Coordinates of C-alpha atoms in Angstrom, one line a residue:
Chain A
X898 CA -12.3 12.5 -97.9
X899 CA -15.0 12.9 -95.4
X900 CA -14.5 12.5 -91.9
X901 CA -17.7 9.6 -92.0
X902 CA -15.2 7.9 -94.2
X903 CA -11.9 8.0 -92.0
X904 CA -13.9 6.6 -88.9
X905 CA -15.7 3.2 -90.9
X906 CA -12.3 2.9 -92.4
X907 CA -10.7 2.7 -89.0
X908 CA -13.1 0.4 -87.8
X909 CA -12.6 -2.2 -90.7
X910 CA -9.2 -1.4 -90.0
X911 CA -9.6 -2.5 -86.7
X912 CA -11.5 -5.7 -87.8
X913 CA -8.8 -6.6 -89.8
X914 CA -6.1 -6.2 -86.9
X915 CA -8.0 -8.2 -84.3
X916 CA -9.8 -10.2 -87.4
X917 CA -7.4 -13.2 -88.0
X918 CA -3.9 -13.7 -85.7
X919 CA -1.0 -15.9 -87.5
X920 CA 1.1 -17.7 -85.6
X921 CA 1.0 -16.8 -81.9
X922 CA 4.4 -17.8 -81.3
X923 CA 6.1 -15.0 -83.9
X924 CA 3.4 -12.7 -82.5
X925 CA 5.0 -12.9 -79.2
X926 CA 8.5 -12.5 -80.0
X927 CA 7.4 -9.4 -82.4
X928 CA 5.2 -8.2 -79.3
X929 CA 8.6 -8.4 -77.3
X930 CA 10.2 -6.2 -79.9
X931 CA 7.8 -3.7 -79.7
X932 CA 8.0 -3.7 -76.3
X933 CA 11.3 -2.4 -76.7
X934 CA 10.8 0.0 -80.0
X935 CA 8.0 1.7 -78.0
X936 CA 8.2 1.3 -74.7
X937 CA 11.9 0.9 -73.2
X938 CA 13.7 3.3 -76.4
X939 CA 11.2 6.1 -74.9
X940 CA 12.5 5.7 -71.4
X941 CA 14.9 8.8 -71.7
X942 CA 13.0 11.4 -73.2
X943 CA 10.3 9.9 -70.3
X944 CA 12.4 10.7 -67.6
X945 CA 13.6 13.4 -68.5
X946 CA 10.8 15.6 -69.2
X947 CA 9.1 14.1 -65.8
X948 CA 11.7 15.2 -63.2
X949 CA 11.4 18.7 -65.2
X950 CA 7.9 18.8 -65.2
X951 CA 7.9 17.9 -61.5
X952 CA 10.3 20.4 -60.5
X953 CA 8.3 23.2 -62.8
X954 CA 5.3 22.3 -61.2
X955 CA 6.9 22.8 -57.5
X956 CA 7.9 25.6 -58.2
X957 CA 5.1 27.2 -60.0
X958 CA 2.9 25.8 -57.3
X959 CA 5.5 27.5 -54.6
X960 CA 5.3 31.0 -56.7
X961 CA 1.8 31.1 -57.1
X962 CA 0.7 30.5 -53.0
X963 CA 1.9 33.6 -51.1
X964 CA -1.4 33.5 -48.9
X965 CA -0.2 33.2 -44.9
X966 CA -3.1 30.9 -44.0
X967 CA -2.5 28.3 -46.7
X968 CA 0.0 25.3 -45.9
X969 CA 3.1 24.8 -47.2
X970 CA 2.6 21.1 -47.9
X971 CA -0.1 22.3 -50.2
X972 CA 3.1 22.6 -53.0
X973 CA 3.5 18.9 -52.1
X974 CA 0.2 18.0 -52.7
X975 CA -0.8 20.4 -56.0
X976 CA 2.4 18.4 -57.4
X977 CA 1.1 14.9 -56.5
X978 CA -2.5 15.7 -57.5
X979 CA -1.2 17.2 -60.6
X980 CA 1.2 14.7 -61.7
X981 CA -0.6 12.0 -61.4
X982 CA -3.8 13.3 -62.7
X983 CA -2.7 15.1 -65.8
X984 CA 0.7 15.6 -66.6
X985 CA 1.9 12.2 -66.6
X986 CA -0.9 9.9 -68.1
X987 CA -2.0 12.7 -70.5
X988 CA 1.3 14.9 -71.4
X989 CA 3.7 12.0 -71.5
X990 CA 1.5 9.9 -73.5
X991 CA 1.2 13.5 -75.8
X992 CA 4.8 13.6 -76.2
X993 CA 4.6 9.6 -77.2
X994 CA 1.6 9.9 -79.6
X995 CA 4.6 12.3 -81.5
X996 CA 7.2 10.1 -80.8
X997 CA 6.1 6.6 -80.8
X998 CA 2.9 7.3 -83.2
X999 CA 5.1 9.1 -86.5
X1000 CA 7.6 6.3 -85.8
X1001 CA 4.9 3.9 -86.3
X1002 CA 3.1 5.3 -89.0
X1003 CA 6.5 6.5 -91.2
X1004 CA 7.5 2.5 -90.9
X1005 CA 4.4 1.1 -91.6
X1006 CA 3.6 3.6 -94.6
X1007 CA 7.1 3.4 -96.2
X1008 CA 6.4 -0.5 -95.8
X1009 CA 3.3 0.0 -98.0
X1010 CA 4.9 2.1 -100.4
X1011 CA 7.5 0.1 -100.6
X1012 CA 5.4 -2.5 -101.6
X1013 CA 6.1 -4.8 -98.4
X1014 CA 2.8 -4.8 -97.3
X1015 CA 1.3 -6.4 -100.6
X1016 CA 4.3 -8.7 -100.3
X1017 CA 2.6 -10.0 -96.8
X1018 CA -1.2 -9.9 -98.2
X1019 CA 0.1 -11.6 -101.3
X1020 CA 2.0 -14.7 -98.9
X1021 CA -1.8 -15.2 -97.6
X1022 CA -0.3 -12.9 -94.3
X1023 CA -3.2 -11.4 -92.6
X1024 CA -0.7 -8.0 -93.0
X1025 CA -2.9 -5.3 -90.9
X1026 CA -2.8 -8.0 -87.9
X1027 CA 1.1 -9.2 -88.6
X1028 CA 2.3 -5.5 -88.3
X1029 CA -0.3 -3.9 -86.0
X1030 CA -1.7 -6.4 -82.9
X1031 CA 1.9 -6.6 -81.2
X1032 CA 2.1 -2.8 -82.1
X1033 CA -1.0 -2.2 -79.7
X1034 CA -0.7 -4.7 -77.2
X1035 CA 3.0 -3.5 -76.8
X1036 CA 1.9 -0.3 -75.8
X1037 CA -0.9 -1.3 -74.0
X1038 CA 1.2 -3.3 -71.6
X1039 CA 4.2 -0.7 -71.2
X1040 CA 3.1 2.2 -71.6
X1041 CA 1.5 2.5 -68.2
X1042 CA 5.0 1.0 -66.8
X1043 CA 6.0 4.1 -68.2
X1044 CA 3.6 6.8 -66.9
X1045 CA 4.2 4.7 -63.5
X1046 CA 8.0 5.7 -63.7
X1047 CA 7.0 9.0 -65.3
X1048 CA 4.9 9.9 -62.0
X1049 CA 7.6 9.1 -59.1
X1050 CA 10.3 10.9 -61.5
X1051 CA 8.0 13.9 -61.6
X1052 CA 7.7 13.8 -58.1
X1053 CA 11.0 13.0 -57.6
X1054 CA 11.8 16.3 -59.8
X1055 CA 10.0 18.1 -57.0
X1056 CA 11.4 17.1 -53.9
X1057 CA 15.1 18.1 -55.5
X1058 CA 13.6 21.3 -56.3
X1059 CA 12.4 21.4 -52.6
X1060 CA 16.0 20.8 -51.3
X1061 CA 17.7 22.5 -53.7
X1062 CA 15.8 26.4 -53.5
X1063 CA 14.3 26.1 -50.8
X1064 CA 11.0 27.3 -51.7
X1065 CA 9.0 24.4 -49.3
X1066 CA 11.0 22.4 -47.1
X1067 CA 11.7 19.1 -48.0
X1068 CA 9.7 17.8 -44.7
X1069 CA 6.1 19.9 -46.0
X1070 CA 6.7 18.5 -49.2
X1071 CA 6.5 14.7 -48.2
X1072 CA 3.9 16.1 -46.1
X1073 CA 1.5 17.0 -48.8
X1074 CA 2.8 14.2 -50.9
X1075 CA 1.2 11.9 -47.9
X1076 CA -2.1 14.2 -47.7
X1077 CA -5.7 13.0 -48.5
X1078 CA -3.7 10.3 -51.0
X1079 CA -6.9 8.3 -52.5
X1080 CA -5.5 5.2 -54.1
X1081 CA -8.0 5.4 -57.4
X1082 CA -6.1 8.3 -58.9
X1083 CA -3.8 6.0 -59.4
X1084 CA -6.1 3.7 -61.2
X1085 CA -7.8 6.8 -63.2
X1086 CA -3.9 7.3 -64.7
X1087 CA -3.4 4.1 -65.6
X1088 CA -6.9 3.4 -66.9
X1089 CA -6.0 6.7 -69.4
X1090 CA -2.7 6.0 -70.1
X1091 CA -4.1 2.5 -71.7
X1092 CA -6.5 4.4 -73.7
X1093 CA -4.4 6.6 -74.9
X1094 CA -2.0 3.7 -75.9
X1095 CA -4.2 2.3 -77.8
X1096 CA -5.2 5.6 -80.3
X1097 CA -1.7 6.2 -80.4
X1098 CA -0.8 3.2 -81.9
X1099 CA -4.3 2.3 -83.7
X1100 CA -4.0 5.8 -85.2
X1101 CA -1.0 6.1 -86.1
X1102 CA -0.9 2.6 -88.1
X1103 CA -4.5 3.2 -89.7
X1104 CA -2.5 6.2 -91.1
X1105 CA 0.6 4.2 -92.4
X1106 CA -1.5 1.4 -93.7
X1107 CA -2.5 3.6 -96.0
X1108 CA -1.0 5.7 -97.4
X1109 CA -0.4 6.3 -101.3
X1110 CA 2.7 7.6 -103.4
X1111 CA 6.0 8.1 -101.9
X1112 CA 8.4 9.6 -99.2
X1113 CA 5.9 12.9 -99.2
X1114 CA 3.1 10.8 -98.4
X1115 CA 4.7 9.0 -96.0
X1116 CA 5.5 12.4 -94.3
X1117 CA 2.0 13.9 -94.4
X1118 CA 0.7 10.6 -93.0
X1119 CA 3.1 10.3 -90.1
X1120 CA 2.3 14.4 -89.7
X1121 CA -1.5 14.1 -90.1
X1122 CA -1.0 11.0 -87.6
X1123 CA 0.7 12.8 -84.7
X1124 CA -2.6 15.4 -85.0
X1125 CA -5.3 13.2 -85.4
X1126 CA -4.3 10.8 -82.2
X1127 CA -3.3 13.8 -80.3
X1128 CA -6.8 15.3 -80.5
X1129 CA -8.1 11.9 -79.4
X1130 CA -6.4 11.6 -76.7
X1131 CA -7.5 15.0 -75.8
X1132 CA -11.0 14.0 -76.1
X1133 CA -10.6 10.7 -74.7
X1134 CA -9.2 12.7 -71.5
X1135 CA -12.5 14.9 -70.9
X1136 CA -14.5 12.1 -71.5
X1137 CA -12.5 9.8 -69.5
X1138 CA -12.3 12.2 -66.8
X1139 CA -16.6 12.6 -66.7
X1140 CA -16.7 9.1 -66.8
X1141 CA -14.6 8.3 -63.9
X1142 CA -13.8 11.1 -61.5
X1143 CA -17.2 13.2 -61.8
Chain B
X112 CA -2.5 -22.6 -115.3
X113 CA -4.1 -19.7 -114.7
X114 CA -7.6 -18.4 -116.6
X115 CA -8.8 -15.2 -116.6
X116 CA -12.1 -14.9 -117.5
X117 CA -13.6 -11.1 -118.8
X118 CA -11.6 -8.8 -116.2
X119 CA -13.0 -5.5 -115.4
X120 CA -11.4 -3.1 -113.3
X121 CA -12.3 0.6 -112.4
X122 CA -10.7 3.1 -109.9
X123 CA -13.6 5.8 -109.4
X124 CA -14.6 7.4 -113.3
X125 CA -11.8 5.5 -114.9
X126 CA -11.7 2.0 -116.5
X127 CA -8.6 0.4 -116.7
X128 CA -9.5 -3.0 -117.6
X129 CA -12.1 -3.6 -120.2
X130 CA -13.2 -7.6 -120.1
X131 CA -9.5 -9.2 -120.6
X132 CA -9.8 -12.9 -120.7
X133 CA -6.2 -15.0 -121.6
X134 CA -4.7 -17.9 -120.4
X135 CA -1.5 -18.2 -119.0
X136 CA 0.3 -21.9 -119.8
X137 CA 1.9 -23.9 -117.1
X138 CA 5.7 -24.2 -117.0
X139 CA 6.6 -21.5 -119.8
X140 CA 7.4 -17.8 -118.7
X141 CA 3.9 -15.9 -119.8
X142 CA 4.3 -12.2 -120.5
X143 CA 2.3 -9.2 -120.0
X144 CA 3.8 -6.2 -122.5
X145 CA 2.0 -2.7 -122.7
X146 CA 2.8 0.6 -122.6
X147 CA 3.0 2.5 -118.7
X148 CA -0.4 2.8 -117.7
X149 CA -2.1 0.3 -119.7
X150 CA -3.1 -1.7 -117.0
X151 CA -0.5 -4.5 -117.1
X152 CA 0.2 -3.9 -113.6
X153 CA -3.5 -3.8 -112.2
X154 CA -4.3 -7.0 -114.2
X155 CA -1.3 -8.8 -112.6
X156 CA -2.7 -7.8 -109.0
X157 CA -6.0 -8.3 -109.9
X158 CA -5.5 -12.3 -110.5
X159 CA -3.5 -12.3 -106.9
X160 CA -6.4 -10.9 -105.4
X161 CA -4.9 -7.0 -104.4
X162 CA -7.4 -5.8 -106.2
X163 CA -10.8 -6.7 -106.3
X164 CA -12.1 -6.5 -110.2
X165 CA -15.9 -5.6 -110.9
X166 CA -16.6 -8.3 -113.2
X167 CA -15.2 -11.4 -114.3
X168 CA -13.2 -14.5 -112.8
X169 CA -10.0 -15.8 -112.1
X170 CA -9.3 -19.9 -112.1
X171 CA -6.0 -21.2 -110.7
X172 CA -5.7 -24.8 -112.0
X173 CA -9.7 -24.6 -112.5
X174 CA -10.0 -22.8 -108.9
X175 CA -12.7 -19.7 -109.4
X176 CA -10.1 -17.7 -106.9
X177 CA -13.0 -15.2 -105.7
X178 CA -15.9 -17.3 -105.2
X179 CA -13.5 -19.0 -102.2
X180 CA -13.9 -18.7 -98.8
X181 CA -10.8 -16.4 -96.9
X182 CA -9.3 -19.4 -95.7
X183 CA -9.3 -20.9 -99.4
X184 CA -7.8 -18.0 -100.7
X185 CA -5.0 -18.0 -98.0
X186 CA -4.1 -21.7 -99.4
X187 CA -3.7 -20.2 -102.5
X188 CA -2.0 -17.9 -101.4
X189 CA 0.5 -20.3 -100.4
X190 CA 1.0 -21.7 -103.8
X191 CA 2.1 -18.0 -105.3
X192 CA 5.5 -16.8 -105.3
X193 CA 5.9 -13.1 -106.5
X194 CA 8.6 -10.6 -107.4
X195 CA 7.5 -7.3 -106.8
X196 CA 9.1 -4.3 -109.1
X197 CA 10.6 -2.4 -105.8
X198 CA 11.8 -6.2 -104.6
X199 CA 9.7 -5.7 -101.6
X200 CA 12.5 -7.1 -99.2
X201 CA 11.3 -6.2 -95.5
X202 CA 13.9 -3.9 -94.3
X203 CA 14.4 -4.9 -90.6
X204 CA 15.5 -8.6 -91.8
X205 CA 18.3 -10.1 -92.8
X206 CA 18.6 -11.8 -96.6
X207 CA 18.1 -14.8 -94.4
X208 CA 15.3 -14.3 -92.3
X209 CA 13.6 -12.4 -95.6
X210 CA 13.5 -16.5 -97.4
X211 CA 13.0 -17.8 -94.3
X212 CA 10.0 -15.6 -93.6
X213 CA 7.4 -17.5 -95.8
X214 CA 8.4 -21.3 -94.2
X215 CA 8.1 -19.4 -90.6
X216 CA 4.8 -18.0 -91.0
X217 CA 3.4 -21.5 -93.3
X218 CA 5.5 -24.5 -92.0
X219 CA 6.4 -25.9 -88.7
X220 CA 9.8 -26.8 -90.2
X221 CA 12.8 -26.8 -86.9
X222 CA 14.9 -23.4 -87.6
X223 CA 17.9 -25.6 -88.4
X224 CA 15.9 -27.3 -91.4
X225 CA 14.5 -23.6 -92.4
X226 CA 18.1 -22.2 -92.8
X227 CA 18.8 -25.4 -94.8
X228 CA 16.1 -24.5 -97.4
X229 CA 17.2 -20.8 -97.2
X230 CA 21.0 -22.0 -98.1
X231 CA 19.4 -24.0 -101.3
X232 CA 17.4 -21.0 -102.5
X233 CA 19.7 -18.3 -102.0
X234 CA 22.6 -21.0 -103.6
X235 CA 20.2 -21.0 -106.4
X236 CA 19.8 -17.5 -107.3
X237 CA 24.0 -17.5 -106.7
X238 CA 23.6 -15.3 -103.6
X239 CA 26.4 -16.7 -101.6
X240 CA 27.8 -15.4 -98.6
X241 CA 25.1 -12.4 -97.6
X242 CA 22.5 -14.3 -95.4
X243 CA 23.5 -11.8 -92.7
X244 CA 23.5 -8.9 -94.7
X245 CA 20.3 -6.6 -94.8
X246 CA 18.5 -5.5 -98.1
X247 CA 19.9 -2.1 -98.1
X248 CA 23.6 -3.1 -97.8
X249 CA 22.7 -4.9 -101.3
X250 CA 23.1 -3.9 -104.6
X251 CA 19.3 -3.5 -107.0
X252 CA 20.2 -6.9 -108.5
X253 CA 21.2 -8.9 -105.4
X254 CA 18.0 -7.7 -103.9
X255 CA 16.0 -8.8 -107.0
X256 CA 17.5 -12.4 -106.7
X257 CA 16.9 -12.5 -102.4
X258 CA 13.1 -11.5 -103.9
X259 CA 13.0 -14.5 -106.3
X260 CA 14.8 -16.7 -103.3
X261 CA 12.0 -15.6 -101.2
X262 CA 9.4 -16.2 -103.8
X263 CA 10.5 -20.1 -104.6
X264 CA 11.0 -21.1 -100.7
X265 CA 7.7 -22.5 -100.6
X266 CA 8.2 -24.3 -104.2
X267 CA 5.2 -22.1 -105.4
X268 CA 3.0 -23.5 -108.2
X269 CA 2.4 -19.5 -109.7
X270 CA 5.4 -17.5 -109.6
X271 CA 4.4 -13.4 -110.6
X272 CA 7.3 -11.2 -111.6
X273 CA 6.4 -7.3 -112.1
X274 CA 9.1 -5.6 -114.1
X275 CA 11.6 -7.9 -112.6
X276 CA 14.7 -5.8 -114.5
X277 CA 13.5 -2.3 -114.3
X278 CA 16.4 -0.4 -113.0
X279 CA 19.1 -3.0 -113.6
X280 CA 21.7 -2.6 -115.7
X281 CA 21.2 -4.7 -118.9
X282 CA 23.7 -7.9 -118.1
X283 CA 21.9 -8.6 -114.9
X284 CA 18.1 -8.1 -116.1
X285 CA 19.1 -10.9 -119.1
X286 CA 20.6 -13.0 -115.7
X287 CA 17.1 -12.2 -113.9
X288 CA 15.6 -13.1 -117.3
X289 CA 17.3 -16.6 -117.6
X290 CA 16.8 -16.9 -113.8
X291 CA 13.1 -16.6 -114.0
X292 CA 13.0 -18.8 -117.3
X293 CA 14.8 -21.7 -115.5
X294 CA 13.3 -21.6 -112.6
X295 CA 9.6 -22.1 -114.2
X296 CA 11.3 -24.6 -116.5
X297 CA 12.2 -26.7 -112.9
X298 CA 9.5 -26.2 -111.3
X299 CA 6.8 -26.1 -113.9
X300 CA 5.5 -22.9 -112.0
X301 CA 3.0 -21.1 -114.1
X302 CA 4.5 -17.8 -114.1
X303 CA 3.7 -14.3 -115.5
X304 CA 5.7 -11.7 -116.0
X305 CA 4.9 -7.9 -116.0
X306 CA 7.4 -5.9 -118.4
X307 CA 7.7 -3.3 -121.0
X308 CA 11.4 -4.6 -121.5
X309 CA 11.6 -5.6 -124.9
X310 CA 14.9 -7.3 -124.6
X311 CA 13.6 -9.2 -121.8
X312 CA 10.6 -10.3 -124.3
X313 CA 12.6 -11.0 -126.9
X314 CA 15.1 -13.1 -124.6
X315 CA 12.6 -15.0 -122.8
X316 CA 9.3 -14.7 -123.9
X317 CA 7.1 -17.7 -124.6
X318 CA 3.6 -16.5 -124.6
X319 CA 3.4 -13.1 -125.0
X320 CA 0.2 -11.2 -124.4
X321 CA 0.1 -7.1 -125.1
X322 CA -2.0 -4.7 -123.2
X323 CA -3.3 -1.6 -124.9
X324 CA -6.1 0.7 -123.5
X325 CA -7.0 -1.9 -120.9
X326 CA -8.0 -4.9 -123.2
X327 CA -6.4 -7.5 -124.4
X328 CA -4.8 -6.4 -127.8
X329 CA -2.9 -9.2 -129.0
X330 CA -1.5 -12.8 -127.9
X331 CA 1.5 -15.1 -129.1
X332 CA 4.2 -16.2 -129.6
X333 CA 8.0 -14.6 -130.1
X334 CA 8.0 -15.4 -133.8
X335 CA 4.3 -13.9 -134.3
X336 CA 5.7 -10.9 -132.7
X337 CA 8.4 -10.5 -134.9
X338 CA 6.0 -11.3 -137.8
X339 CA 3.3 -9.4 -136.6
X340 CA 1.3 -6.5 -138.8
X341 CA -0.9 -4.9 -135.6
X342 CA 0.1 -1.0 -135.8
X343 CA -0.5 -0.4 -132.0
X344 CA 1.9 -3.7 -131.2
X345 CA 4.6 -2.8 -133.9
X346 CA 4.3 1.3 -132.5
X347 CA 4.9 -0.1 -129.1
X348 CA 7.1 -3.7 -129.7
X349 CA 9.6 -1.9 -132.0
X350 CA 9.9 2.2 -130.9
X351 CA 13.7 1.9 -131.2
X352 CA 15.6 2.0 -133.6
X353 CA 17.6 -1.4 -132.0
X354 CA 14.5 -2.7 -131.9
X355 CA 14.0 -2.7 -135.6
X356 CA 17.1 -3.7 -136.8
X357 CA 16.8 -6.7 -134.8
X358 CA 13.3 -7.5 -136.8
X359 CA 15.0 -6.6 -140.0
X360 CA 18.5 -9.2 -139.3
X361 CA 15.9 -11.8 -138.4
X362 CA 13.0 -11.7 -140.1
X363 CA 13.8 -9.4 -143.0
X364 CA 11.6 -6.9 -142.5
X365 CA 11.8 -3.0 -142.9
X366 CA 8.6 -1.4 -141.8

């Protein structure tokens, strides 16, 4: 089917998951769920690929500056710039749109084939909303909790590095960690990280919503899921970036 | 009662409804019998509004169900109680919460008063003892009855049943049979049920009606099955040879 088709699909989609909310009280206790499905079950992998990813990017950054005239705190402040920038909002949330998004679209597409989700439409349950709203708003609220975490782990991942090898002292990495700090890359980050939560989870239940036939399909979509809001992210992160640092 | 009035339905080049129109009685257990792909199954989600047909109408109680507004249709709604093939149990709940669901999301009964109802409906389709239990710790039949305690805790006025015994063993689809006949008898539900169970037919069928090609073929009663000439409904109605000596002890016939 043609792309035209995927993209109005996804926006009735979308109509139908803001379109009509059912009772807000179960909405929050299932939002609260999802808090902790997708936000506080990701917290490991989270924190442990950030203090790796800090302490890679220390000492790449320490490798790769061998010119006398350039500061050591420079390793500090490469890591800073680059965690918070990039690797946290954009990797961690790529490493979520595989975990979180083909968790979400294997349960919600093994609900449709499973015939739960006519079960819902067939009670008069608005089902896209039911399943999907607290999905999104879930993410949208932890997720940048989690790329907050993500980026002092990171940096955190660093500093042992510094202590540890020896390749800047601990003292030039605070340093640079301190240099030229503008507040709004903060903001930038956490601005990304909530668009990105929101493709992850939007695209990975418009795939699971529906899907047709049986376990295989259920498979493909989750697959064809993680691609699909991967690249969107991606894109959403250039244009993003434009929009707000350029 | 439910009317339906010239049902059409297509999926892309193929027709699989041609223009059905029957009527499905009030308080009797109305059956839909037709060969895998005849369209028993489409029809049955066309009249609860899954799928949209091209043409023709469907009137609950004298209700045109697609000329109503969303919120109209989501009263409806309310009034149908249905038995899906696969049981259709939501996984992450327990048996309990699965028959509570429907007063949760429709009533503002107190929890206390919701469990209560739960009790009664499970009690009633004798599945004691596993409201903590979840759907895949039971067996294909105890999830069939949590489906049809699920479907009856709103006291629905329409009660839908799509092959409610495929893939039981035969005692327990004639005890979902009996179930299903009882329950419409007590609460003069108008229900219709999806098979191509014969036994099931011949056990509790009151108004039968027999799909073949996507139109409606034939309609009665158990008897005019039995004494029925149609070659397509005989081909299909008694392929076994069971089948055929049960015609011939009751009725006499051979061929």
């Amino acid at each position: 089917m043609g792309l035209l088709f995927h993209i109005g699909r996804y926006f009735e989609f979308l109509r139908q998951v803001v379109g009509r909310p059912e009772r807000a009280k179960l909405y929050l206790q299932r939002t609260l769920e999802e808090v902790d499905l997708l936000g506080v079950r990701s917290l490991g992998i989270v924190a442990l690929l950030s203090v790796f990813m800090g302490a890679v990017i220390t000492l790449q950054t320490s490798s790769n500056i061998d010119a006398a005239w350039i500061p050591r705190y420079v390793v500090g402040f490469t890591a800073r710039q680059s965690v918070i920038l990039e690797f946290s909002p954009t990797i961690i949330s790529l490493i979520l749109a595989g975990k979180v998004g083909s968790n979400i679209a294997a349960e919600i597409g093994t609900m449709r084939v499973k015939e739960q989700i006519d079960a819902l439409d067939i009670m008069g349950v608005n089902s896209a909303s039911y399943l999907v709203l607290p999905k999104i708003v879930a993410a949208m609220v932890i997720n940048p909790f989690l790329i907050v975490i993500s980026m002092f782990l990171s940096i955190f991942g660093g500093w042992v590095v510094s202590i540890g090898t020896g390749v800047v002292s601990p003292t030039d990495y605070i340093t640079g960690l301190q240099w030229d700090f503008d507040p709004f890359t903060v903001t930038y980050a956490l601005i990304k990280t909530v668009v990105f939560a929101f493709i992850i989870t939007t695209v990975a239940a418009y795939h699971g919503y529906h899907t047709q036939g049986g376990a295989l399909e259920v498979g493909r979509s989750s697959t064809t899921a993680v691609v699909y809001s991967s690249i969107l992210i991606l894109i959403a992160n250039y244009l993003l970036t434009q929009l707000l640092l350029i | 009662m439910i009317e339906v009035v010239g049902l059409s339905k297509r999926f892309g080049e193929q027709q699989v409804l041609r223009g059905i129109g029957a009527t499905f009685e009030k308080g009797v257990v109305n059956q839909v019998i037709g060969r895998s792909g005849s369209g028993k199954s489409v029809l049955a989600k066309c009249i609860v509004g899954l799928h949209t047909p091209e043409e023709g109408r469907v009137l609950y109680d004298g209700r045109p169900f697609f000329e109503m507004t969303l919120e109209e249709k989501r009263t409806i709604r309310q009034e149908i109680g249905m038995l899906f093939q696969s049981s259709a149990l939501f996984d992450s709940m327990t048996v309990e919460d699965n028959v509570m669901f429907p007063m949760r999301m429709f009533t503002s009964m107190a929890l206390e008063a919701m469990r209560e109802r739960a009790r009664v409906c499970l009690e009633r389709v004798d599945i004691i003892g596993k409201e903590k239990l979840f759907p895949a710790e039971l067996s294909g039949g105890m999830q069939k009855r949590v489906g049809i305690a699920r479907a009856i805790a709103l006291t629905p006025k329409y009660l839908f049943c799509d092959e409610p015994n495929s893939g039981l063993d035969p005692q327990t689809a004639i005890l979902i049979d009996e179930l299903i006949k009882e329950l419409t008898e007590e609460y003069g539900t108008t229900t219709i049920v999806i098979t191509h169970d014969m036994n099931s037919v011949m056990e509790t069928g009151q108004n039968i009606m027999f799909i073949h090609d996507g139109q409606k073929w034939w309609q009665g009663d158990r008897q005019q099955l039995l004494d029925s000439s149609d070659q397509e409904l005989n081909d299909f109605v008694f392929a076994s040879d069971l089948m055929r000596q049960a015609r011939r002890a009751i009725t006499g016939r051979v061929q």
